[in-house]
mmCIF file of C-alpha atoms in Angstrom:
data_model
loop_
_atom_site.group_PDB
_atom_site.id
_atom_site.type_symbol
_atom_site.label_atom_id
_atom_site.label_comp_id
_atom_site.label_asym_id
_atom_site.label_seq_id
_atom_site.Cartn_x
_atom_site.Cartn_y
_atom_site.Cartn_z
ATOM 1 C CA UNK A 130 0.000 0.000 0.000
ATOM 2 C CA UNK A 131 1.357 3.433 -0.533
ATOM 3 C CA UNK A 132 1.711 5.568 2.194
ATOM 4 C CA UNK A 133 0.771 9.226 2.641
ATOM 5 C CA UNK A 134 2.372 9.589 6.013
ATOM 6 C CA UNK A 135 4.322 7.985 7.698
ATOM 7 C CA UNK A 136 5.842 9.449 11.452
ATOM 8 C CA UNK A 137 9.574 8.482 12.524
ATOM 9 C CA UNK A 138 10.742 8.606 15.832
ATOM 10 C CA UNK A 139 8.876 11.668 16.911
ATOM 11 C CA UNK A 140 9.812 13.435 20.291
ATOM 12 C CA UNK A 141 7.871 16.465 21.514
ATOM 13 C CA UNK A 142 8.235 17.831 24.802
ATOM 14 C CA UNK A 143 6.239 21.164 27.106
ATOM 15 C CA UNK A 144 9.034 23.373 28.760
ATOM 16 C CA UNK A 145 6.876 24.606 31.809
ATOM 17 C CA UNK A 146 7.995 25.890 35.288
ATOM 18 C CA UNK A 147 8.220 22.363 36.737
ATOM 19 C CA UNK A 148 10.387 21.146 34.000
ATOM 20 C CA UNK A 149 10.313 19.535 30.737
ATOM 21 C CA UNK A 150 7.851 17.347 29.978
ATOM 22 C CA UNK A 151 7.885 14.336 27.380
ATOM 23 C CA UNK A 152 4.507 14.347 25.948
ATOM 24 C CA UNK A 153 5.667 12.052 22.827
ATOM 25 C CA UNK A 154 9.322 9.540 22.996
ATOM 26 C CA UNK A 155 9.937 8.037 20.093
ATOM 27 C CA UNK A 156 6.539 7.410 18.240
ATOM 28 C CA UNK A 157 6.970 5.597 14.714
ATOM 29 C CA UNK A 158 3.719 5.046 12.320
ATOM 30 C CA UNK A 159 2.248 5.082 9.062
ATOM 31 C CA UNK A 160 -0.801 5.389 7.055
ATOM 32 C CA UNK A 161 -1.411 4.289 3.615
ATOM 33 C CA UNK A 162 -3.537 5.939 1.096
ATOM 34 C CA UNK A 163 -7.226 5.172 1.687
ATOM 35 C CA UNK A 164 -6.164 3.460 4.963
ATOM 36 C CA UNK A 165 -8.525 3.970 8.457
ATOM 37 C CA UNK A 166 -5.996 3.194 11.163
ATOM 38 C CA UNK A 167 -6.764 3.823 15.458
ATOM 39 C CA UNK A 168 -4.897 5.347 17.901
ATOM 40 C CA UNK A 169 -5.927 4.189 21.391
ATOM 41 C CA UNK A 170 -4.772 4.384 24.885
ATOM 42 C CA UNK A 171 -5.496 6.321 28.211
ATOM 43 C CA UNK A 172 -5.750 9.823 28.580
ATOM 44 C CA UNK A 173 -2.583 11.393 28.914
ATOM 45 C CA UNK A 174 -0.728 8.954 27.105
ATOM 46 C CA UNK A 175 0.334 11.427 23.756
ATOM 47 C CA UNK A 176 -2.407 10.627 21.464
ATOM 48 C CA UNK A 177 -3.859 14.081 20.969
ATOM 49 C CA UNK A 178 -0.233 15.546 20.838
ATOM 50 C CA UNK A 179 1.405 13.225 18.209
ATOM 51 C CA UNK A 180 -2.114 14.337 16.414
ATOM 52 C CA UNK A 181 -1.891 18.097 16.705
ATOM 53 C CA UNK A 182 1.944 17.698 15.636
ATOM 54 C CA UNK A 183 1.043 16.496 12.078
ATOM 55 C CA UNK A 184 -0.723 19.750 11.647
ATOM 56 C CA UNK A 185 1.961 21.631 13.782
ATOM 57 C CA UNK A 186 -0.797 23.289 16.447
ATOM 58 C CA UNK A 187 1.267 22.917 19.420
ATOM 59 C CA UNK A 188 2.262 26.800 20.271
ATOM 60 C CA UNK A 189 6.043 26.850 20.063
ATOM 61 C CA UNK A 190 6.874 27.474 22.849
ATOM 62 C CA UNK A 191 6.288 26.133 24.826
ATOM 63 C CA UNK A 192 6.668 23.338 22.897
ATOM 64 C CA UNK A 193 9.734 22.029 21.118
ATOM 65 C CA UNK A 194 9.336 18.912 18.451
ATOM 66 C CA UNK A 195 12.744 17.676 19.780
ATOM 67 C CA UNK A 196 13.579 15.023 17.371
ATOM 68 C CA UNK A 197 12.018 12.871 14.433
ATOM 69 C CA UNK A 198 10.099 13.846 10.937
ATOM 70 C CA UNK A 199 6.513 13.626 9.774
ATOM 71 C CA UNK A 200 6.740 13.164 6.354
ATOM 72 C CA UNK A 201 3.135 13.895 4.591
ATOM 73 C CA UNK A 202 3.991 12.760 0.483
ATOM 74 C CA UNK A 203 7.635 12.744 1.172
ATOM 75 C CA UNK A 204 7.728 16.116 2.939
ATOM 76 C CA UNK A 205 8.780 17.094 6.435
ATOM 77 C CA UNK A 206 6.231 19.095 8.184
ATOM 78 C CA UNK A 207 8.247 19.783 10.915
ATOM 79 C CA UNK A 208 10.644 21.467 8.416
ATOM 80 C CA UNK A 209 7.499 23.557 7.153
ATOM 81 C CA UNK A 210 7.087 27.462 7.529
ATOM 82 C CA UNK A 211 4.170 28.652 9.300
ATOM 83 C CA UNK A 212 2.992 30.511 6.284
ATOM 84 C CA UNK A 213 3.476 26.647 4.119
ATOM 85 C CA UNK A 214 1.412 24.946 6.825
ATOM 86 C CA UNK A 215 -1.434 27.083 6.146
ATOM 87 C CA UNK A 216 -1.516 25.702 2.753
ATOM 88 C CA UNK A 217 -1.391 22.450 4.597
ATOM 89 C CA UNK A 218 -4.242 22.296 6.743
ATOM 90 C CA UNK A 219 -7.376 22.347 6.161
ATOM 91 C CA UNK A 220 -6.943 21.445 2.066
ATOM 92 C CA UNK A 221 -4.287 18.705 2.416
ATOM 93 C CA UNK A 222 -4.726 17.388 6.121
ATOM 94 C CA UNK A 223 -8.144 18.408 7.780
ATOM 95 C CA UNK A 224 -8.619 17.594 11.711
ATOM 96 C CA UNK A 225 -12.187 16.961 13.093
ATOM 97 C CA UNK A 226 -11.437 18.435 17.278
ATOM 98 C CA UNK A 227 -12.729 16.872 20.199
ATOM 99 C CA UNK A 228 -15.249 18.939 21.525
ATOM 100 C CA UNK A 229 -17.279 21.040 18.575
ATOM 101 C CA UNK A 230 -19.061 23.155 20.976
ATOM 102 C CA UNK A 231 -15.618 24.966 21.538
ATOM 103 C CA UNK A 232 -13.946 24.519 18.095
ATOM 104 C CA UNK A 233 -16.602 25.786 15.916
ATOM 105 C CA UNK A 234 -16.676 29.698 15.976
ATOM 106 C CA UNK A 235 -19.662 31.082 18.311
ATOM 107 C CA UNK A 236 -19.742 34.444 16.203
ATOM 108 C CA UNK A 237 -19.995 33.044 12.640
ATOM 109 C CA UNK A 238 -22.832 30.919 11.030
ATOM 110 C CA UNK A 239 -21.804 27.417 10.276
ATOM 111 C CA UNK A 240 -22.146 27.924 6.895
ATOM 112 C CA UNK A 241 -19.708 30.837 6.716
ATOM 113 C CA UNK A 242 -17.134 28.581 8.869
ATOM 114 C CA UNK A 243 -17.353 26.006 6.310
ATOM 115 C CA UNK A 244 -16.911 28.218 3.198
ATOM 116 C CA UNK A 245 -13.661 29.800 4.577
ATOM 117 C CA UNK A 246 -11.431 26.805 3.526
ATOM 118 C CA UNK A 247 -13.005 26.864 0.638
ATOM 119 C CA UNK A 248 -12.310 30.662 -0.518
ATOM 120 C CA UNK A 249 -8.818 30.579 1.000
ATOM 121 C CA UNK A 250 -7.693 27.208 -1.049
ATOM 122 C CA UNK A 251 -10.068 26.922 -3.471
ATOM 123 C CA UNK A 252 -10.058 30.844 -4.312
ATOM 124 C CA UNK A 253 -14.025 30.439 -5.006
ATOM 125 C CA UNK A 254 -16.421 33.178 -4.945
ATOM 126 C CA UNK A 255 -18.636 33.886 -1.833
ATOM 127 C CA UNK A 256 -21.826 32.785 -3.614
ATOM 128 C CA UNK A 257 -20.104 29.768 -4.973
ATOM 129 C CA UNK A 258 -18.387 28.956 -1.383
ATOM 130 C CA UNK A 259 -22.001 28.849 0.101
ATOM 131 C CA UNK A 260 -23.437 27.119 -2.489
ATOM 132 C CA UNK A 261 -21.223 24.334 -1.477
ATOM 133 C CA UNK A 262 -21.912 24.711 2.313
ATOM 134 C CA UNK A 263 -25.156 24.009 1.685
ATOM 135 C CA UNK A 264 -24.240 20.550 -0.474
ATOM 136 C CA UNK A 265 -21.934 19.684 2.404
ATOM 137 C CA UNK A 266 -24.717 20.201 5.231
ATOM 138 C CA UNK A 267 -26.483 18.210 3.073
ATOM 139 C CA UNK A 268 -24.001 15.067 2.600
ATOM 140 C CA UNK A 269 -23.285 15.123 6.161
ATOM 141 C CA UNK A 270 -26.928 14.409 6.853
ATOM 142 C CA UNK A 271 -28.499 17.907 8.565
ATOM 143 C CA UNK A 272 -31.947 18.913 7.515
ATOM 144 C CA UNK A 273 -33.145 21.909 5.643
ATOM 145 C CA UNK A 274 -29.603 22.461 4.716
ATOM 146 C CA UNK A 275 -30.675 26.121 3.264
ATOM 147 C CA UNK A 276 -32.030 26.978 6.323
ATOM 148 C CA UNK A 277 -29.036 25.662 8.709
ATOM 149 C CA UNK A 278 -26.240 27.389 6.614
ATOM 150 C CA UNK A 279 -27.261 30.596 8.089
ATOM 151 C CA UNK A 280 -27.848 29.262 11.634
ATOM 152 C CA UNK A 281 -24.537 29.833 14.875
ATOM 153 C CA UNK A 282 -23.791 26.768 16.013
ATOM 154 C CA UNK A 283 -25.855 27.171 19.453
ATOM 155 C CA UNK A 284 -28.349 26.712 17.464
ATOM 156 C CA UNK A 285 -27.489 23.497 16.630
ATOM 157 C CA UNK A 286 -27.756 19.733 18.594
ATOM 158 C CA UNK A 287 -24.686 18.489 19.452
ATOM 159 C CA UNK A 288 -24.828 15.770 17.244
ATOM 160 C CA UNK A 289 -25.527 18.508 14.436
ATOM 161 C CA UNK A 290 -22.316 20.542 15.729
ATOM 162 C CA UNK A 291 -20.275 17.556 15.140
ATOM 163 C CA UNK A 292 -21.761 16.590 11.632
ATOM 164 C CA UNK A 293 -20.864 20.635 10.894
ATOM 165 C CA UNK A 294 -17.271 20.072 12.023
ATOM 166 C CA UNK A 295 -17.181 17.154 9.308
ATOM 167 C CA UNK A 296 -18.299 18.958 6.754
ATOM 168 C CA UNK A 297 -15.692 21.634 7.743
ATOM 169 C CA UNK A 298 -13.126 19.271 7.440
ATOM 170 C CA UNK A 299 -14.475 18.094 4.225
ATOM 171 C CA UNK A 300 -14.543 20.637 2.480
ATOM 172 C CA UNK A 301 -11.283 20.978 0.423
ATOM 173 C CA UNK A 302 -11.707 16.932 -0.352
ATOM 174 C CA UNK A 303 -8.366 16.370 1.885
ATOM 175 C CA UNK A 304 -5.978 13.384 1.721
ATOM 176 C CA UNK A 305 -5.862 13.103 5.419
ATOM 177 C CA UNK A 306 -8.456 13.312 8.152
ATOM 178 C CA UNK A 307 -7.692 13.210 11.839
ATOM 179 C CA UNK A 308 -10.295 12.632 14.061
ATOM 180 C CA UNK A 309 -9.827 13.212 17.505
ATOM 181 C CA UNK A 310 -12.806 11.712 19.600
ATOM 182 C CA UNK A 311 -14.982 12.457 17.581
ATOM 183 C CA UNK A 312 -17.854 11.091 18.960
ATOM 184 C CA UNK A 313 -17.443 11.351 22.836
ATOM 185 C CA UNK A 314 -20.130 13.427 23.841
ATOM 186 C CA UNK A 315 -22.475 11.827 21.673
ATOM 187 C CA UNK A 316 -25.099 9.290 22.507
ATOM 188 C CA UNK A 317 -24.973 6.156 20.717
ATOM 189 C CA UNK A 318 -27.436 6.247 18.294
ATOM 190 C CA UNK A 319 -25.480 9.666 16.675
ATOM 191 C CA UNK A 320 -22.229 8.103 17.595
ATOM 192 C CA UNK A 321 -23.238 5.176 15.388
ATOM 193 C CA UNK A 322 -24.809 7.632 12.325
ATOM 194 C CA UNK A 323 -21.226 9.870 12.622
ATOM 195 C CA UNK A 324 -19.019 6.634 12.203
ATOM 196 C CA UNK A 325 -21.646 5.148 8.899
ATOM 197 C CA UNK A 326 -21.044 8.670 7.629
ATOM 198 C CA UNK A 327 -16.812 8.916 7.977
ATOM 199 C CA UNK A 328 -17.083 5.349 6.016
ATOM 200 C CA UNK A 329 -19.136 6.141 3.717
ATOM 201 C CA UNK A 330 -16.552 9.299 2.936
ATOM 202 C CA UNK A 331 -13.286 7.297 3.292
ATOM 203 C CA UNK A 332 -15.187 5.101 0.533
ATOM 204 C CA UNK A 333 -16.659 7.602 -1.574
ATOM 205 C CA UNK A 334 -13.437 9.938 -1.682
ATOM 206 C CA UNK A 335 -10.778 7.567 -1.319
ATOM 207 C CA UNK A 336 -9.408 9.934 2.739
ATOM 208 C CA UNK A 337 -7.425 8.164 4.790
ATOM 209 C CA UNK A 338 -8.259 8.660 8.136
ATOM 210 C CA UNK A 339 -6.674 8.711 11.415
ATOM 211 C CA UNK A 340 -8.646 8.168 14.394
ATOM 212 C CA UNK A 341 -7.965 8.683 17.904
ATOM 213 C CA UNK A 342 -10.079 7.050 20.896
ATOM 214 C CA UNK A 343 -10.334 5.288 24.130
ATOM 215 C CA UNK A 344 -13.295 3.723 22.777
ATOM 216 C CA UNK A 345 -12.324 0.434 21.427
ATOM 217 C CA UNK A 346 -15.399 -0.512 20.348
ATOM 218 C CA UNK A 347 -15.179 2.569 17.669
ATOM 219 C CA UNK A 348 -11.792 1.175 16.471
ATOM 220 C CA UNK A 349 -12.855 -2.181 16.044
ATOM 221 C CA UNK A 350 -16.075 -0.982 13.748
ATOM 222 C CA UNK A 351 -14.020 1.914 11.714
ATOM 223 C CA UNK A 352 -10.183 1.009 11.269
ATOM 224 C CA UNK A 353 -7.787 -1.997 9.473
ATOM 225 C CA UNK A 354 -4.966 -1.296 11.692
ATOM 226 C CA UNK A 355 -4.913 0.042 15.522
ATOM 227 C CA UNK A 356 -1.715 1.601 17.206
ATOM 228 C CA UNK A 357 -1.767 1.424 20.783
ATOM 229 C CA UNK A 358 -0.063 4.226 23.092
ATOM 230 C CA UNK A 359 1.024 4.491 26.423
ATOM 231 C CA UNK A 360 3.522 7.025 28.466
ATOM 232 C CA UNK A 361 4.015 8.534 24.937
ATOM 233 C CA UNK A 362 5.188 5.665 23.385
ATOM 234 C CA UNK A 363 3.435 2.936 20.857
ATOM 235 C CA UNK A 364 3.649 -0.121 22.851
ATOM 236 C CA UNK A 365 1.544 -2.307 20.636
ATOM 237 C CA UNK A 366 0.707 -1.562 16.875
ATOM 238 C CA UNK A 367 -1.036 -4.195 14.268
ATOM 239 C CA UNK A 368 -4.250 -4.804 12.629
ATOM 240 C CA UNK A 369 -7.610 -5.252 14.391
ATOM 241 C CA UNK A 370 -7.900 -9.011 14.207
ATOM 242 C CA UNK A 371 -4.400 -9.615 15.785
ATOM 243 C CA UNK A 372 -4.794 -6.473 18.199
ATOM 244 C CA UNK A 373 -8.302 -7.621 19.507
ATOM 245 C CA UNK A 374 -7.708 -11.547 19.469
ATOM 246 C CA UNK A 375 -4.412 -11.679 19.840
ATOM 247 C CA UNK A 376 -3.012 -8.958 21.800
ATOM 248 C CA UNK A 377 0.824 -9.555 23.139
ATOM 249 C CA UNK A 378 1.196 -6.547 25.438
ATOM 250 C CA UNK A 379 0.213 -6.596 28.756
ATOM 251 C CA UNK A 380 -1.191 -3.159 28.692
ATOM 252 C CA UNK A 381 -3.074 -3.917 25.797
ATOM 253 C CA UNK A 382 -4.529 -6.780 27.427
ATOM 254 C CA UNK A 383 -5.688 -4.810 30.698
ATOM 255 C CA UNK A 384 -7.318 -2.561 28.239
ATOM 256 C CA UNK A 385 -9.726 -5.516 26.888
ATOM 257 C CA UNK A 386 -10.019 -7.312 29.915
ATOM 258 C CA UNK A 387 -11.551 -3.232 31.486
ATOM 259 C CA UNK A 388 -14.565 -3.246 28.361
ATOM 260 C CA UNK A 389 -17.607 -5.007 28.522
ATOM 261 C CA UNK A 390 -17.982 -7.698 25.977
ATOM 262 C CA UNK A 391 -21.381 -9.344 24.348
ATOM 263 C CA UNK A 392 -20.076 -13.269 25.513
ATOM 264 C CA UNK A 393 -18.991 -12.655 28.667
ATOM 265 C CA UNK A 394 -21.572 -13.041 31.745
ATOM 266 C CA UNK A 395 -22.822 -10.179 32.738
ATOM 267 C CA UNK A 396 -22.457 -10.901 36.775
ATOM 268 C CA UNK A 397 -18.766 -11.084 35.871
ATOM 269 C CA UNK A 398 -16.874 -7.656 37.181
ATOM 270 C CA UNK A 399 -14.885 -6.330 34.440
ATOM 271 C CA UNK A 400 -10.875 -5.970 35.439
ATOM 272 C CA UNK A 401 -9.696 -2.206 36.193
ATOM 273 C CA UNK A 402 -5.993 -1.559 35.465
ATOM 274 C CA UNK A 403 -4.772 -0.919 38.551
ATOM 275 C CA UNK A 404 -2.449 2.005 39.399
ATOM 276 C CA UNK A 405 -1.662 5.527 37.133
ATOM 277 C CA UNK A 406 0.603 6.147 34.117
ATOM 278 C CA UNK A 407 3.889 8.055 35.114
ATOM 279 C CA UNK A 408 4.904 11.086 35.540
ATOM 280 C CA UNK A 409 6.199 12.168 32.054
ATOM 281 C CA UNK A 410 8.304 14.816 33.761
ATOM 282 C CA UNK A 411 10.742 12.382 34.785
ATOM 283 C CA UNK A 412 9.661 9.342 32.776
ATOM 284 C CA UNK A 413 10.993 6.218 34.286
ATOM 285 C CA UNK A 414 14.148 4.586 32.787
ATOM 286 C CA UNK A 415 12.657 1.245 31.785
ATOM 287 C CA UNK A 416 9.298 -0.064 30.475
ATOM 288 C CA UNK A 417 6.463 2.793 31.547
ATOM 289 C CA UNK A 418 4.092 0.304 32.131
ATOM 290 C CA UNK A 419 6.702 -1.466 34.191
ATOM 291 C CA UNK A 420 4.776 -0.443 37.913
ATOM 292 C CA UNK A 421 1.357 -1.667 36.856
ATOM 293 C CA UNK A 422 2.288 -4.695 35.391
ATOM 294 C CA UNK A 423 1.299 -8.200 36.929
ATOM 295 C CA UNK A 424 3.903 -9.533 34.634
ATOM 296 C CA UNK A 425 6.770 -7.511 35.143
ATOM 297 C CA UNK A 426 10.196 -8.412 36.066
ATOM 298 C CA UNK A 427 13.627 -6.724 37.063
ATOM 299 C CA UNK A 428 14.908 -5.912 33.362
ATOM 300 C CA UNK A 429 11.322 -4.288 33.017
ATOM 301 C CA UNK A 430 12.449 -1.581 35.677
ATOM 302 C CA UNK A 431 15.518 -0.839 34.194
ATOM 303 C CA UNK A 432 15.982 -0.972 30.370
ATOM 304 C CA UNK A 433 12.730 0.275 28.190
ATOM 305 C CA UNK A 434 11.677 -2.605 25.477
ATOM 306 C CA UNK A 435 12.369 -1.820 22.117
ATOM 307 C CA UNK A 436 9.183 -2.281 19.520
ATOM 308 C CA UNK A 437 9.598 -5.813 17.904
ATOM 309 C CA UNK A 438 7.721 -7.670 15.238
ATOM 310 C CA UNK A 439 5.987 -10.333 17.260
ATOM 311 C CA UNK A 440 4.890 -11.840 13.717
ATOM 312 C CA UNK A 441 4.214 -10.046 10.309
ATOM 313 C CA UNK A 442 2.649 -6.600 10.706
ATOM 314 C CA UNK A 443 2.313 -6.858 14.280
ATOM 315 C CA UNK A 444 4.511 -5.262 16.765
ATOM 316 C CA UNK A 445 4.514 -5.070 20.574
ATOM 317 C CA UNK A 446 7.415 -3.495 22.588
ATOM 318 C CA UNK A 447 7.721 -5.996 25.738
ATOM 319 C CA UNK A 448 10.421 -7.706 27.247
ATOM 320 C CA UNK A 449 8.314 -10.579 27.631
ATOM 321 C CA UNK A 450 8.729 -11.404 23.890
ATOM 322 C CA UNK A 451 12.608 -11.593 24.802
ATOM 323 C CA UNK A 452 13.674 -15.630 24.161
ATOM 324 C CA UNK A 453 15.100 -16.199 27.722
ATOM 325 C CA UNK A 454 11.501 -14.713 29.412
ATOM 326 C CA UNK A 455 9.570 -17.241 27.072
ATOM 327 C CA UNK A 456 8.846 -19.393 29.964
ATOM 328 C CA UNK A 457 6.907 -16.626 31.539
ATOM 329 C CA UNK A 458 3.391 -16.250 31.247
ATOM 330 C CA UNK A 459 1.953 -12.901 30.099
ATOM 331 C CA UNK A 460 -1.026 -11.004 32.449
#
């Protein structure tokens, strides 16, 4: 498959008055054209930030992208101007933000917010920019799509606010779509009408999509391959079928055993992981998932795993996988 981004060894770090902390160590990915892939893990653990660093939204400073490229078609966005970037987002790589309520501007009518990309990188006329608006109200499902163009976004449901912030992100047809949870305020009915309508996109115009969740569930339903995160690193990475039945991290494996599944009994408590992530200010020197883990052992404390291919396209970064721990079980 050919990729259209691919992220190598990626460090990006907050100076603040406590210190310097590591939001992101190291993270190495890729997505192919057309490809859905998820990025899971706990909050705190760097999703958001690697996200926000493909676009370069961090303020610098106070942060610093330390180390590593993100190469979008063979070019270095790190290595990008701020005035090239704005050519960037929104027409080449569009992001859908967590919470539309505050992303979406309260002072402008949705329709105006969507026909800014489009007179800024398409150079179209104001008539022509809200013609569209209206078609991409329309394809993203909300009703009287004349009527809502004019509307502020408090006067839309939240559902509708999100469904906006797609067709924002539509708009210039990008390459690349990031996602960031973007249906966790939703109830499930919408939640399940917003993830039918990214598909049907990713289908119909060929995006590839990044997603980023805690929600497993929506990973299993929209991706092909999941990368799992933790203490800003990926400790797990492969495609849904080996991440979901065949998970080799321990982390991983605490994060299915904690979600509620169809087969198991339902007087059966579900399994917490135990303990919080660490302190990223002075991250600890071997595996971060070292002090939660049922399974670790006295190399896990002091030397951090490298990420190894457990079998083809799936990696997991575990000293368990190490030949002389093979008589070990795994939690």
């Amino acid at each position: 498959m050919e990729k259209i981004l691919e992220v190598r060894d990626l460090h990006v770090t907050f100076h603040t008055y406590a210190g310097e902390v590591q939001a992101v160590r190291g993270v190495n990915f890729e997505v192919g054209k057309g490809e859905a892939i998820g990025i899971v893990g706990e909050s705190g653990c760097g999703k958001s930030v690697t996200a926000q660093s493909i676009l370069k939204l961090l303020p610098q400073p106070p942060v610093q992208y330390k180390q590593g490229s993100i190469l979008f078609n063979g070019q270095d966005l790190l290595k990008k101007s701020e005035k090239e970037m704005e050519k960037v987002r929104g027409k080449e790589i569009s992001m859908i933000f967590q919470d539309p309520m505050t992303s979406l501007n309260p002072t402008m009518t949705v329709g105006k917010q969507i026909a800014e990309g489009l007179t800024k990188h398409h150079k179209m006329s104001a008539a022509a920019a809200h013609k569209r608006a209206v078609e991409l109200l329309e394809m993203v499902g909300i009703p009287q799509p004349e009527r809502r163009v004019n509307q502020y976004p408090h006067e839309f449901s939240g559902g509708m606010r999100q469904r906006a912030m797609i067709a924002i992100a539509l708009a210039c047809q990008p390459q690349l779509l990031i996602a960031d949870e973007p249906t966790t305020a939703l109830d499930v009915t919408i939640q399940a009408q917003i993830l039918e309508l990214m598909k049907e996109l990713q289908k119909k115009l060929g995006t590839s999509i990044i997603l980023i969740t805690h929600d497993l569930g929506v990973v299993a339903d929209m991706c092909e391959r999941v990368i799992v995160m933790y203490a800003g690193k990926v400790v797990e990475s492969g495609t849904v079928d080996e991440i979901f039945y065949n998970p080799q991290h321990p982390y991983t494996k605490g994060l299915l055993r904690s979600v509620p599944r169809l087969d198991q009994n339902r007087n059966e408590p579900l399994t917490p992981i135990y303990g919080t992530p660490p302190d990223l200010l002075k991250p600890p020197a071997g595996c971060g998932y070292a002090a939660r883990c049922e399974s670790a052992m006295r190399v896990c404390q002091l030397y951090d795993p490298k990420l190894d291919m457990v079998r083809s396209n799936h990696q997991s970064a575990c000293w368990l996988h190490h030949p002389l721990a093979q008589g070990k079980t795994g939690s």
